[in-house]
mmCIF file of C-alpha atoms in Angstrom:
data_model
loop_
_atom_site.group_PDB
_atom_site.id
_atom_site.type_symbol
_atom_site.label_atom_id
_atom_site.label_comp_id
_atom_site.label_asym_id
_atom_site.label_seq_id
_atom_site.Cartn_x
_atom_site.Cartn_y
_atom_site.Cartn_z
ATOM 1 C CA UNK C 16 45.001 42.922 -57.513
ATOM 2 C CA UNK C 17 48.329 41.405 -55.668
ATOM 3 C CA UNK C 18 48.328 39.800 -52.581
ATOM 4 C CA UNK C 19 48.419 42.274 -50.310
ATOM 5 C CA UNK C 20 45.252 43.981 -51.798
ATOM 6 C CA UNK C 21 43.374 40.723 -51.819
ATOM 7 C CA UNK C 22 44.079 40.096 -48.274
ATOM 8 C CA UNK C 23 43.327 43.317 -47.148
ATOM 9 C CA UNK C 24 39.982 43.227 -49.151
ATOM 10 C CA UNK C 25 39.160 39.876 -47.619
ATOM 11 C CA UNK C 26 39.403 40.994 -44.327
ATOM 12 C CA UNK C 27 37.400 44.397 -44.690
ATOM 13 C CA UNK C 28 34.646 42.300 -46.690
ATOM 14 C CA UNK C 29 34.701 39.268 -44.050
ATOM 15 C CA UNK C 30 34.342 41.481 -40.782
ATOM 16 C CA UNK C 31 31.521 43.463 -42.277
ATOM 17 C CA UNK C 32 29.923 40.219 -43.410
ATOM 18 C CA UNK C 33 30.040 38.654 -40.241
ATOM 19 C CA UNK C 34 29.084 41.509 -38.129
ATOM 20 C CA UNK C 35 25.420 42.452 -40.867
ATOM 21 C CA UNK C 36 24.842 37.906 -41.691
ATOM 22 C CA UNK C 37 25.386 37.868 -37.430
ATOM 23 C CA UNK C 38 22.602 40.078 -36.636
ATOM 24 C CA UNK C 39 20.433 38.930 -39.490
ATOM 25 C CA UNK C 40 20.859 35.307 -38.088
ATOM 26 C CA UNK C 41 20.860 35.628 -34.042
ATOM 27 C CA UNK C 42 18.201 38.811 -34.305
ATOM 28 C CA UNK C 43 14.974 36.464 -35.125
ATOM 29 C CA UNK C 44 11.602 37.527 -34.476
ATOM 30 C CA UNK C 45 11.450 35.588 -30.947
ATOM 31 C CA UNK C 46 14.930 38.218 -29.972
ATOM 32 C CA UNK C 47 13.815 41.309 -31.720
ATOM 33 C CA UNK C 48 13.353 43.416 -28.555
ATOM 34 C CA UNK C 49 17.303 43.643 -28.633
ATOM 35 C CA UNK C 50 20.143 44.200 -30.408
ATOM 36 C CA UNK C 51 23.570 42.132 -31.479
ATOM 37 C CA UNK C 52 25.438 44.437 -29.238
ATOM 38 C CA UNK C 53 22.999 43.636 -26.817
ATOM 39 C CA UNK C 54 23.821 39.797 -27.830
ATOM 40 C CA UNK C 55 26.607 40.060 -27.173
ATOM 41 C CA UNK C 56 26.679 41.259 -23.818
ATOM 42 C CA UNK C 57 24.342 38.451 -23.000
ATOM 43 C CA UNK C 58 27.436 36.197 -24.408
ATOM 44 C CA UNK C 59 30.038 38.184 -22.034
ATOM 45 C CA UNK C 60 27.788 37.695 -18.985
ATOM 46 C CA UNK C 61 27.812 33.621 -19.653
ATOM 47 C CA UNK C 62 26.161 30.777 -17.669
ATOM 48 C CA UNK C 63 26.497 30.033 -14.440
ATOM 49 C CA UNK C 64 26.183 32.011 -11.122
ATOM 50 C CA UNK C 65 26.659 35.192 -12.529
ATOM 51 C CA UNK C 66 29.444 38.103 -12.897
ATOM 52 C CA UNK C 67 30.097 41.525 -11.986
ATOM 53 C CA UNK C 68 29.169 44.210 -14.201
ATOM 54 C CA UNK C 69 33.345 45.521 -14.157
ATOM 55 C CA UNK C 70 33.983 41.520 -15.237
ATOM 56 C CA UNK C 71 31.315 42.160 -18.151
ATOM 57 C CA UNK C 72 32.852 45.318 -19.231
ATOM 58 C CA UNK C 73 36.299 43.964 -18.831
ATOM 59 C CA UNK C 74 35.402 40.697 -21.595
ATOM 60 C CA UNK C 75 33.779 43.561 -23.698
ATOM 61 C CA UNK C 76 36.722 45.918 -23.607
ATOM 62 C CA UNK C 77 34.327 49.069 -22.381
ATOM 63 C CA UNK C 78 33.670 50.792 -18.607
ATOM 64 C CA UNK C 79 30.938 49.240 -16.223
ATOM 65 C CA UNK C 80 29.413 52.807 -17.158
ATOM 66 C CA UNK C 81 29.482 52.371 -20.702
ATOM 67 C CA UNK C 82 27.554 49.259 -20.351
ATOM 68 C CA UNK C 83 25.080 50.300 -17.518
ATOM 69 C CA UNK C 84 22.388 51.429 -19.712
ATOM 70 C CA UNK C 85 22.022 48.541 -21.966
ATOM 71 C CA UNK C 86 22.506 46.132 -19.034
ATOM 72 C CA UNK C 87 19.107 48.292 -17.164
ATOM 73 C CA UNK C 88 17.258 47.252 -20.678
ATOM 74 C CA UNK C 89 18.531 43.689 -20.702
ATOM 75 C CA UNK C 90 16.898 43.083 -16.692
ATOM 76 C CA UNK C 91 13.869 45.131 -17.656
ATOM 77 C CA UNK C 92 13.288 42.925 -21.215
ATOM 78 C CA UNK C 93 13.837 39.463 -19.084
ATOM 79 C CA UNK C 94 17.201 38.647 -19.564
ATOM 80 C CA UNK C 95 19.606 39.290 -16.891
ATOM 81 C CA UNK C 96 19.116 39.548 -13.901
ATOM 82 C CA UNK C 97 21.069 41.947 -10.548
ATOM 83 C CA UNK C 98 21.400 40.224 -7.326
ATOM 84 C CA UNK C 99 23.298 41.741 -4.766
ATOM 85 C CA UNK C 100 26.124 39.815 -2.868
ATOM 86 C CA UNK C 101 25.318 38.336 0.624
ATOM 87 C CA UNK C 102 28.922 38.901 1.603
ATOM 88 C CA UNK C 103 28.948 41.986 0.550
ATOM 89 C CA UNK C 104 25.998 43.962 -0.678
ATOM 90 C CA UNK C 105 27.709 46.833 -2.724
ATOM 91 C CA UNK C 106 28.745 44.350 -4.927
ATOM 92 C CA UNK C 107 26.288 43.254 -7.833
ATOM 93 C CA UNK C 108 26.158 39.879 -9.620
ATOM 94 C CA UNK C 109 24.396 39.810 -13.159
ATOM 95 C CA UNK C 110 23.166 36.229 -14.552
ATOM 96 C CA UNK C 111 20.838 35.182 -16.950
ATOM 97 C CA UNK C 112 17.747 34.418 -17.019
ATOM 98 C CA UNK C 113 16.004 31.368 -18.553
ATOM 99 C CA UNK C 114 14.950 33.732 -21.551
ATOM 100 C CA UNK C 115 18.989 35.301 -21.512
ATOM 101 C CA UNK C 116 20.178 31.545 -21.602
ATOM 102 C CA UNK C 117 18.163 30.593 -24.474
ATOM 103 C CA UNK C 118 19.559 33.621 -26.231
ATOM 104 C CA UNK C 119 23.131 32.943 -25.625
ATOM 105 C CA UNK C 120 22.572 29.644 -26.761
ATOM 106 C CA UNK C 121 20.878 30.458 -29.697
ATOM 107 C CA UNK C 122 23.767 33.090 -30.482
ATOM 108 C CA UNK C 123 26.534 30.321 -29.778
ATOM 109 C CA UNK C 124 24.437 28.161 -32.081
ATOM 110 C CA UNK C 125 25.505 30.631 -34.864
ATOM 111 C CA UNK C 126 29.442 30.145 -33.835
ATOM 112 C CA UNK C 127 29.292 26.990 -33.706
ATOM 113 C CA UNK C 128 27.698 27.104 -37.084
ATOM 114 C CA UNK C 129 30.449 29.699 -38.867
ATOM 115 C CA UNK C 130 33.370 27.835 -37.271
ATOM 116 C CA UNK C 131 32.009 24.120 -38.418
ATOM 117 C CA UNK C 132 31.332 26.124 -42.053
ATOM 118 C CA UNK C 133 35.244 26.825 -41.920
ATOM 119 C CA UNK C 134 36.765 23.908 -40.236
ATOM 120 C CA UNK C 135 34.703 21.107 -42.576
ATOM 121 C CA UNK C 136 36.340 23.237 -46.193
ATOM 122 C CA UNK C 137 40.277 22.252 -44.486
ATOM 123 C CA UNK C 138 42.324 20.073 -44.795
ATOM 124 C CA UNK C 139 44.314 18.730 -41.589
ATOM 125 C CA UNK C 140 47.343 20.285 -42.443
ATOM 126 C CA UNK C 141 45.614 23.367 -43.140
ATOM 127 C CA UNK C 142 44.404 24.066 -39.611
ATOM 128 C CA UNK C 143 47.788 24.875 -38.007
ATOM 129 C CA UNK C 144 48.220 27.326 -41.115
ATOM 130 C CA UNK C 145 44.759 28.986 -40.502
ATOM 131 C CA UNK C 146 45.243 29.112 -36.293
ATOM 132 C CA UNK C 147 48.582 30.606 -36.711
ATOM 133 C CA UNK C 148 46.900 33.221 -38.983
ATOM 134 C CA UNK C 149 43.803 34.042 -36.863
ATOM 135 C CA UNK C 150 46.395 34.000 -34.082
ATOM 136 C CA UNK C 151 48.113 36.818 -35.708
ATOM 137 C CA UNK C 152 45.281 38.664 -36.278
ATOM 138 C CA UNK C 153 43.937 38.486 -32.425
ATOM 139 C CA UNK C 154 47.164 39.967 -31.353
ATOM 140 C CA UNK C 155 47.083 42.988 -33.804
ATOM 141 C CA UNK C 156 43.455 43.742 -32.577
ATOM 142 C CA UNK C 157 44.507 43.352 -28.625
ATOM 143 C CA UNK C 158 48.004 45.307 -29.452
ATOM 144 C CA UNK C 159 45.779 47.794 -31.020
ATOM 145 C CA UNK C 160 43.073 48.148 -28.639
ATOM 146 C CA UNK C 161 45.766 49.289 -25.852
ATOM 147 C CA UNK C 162 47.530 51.328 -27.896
ATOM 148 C CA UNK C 163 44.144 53.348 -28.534
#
C-alpha cells in the first residue's frame, strides 16, 4: 500500500472508529434514553444561559427544523429546557438542565480523554506537524460542506 492509500485508509478507519468507540463510551446505561446525535446536540447547546434553537442548528450545520424534533425529546427526557425571552417572547432560549449538564460533561470527559490519548504519544515538535494537518483537514470538511 503507498502513502496515499495508507492515509486515505487511516482516515476512513479513524472517523468510523471514533464515531461507533464515541457512542459506545458517552451512551452508558445512566444516558441510554438518547442517542450520540442527541449528544451531541446537548454539546452544541453548551452551558450557560442558554441559545436559540437557529444558534444550535447553526454549530450543527442543519435547519432549526431539522433539529426541532429531537430538541421536543431532549425537554421531554429532562435535558433541555425552552424558556421564552422576556424582551421578546417569540424568541426561544434552550439550556440545560442539571441532568443535560451532567451529560455534556460526561461527553466532554470522552474529548478530553481522546485528545490527552493523542497529545501524551507526541513529541513537542510533533504538535505543530499534527495541528497543521488536522487544520487541513477542518478546512476540506467546511469547504465541502458549502459546496454541498
Amino acid at each position: 500500500m503507498n502513502t496515499y492509500e495508507t492515509i486515505n485508509d487511516v482516515l476512513v478507519h479513524l472517523f468510523n472508529e471514533i464515531w461507533e468507540l464515541e457512542e459506545k463510551a458517552i451512551i452508558t446505561e445512566e444516558y441510554k434514553d438518547i442517542t450520540n446525535n442527541d449528544m451531541h446536540i446537548i454539546e452544541a447547546i453548551g452551558l450557560g444561559e442558554g441559545k436559540t434553537m437557529s444558534a444550535i442548528a447553526k454549530k450543527m450545520n442543519v435547519t432549526a427544523g431539522t433539529l426541532t424534533t429531537s430538541m421536543n425529546n431532549l425537554v421531554k427526557k429532562g435535558y433541555a429546557l425552552r424558556r421564552r425571552s422576556e424582551k421578546d417572547r417569540r424568541v426561544v432560549y434552550i439550556s440545560l438542565t442539571e441532568k443535560g449538564e451532567r451529560a455534556f460533561h460526561h461527553h466532554a470527559d470522552f474529548h478530553t480523554q481522546m485528545t490527552d490519548a493523542v497529545i501524551r504519544n507526541l513529541e513537542k515538535d510533533e504538535l505543530p506537524v499534527l495541528m497543521k494537518t488536522l487544520n487541513a483537514l477542518s478546512v476540506f470538511f467546511r469547504n465541502y460542506h458549502e459546496e454541498i
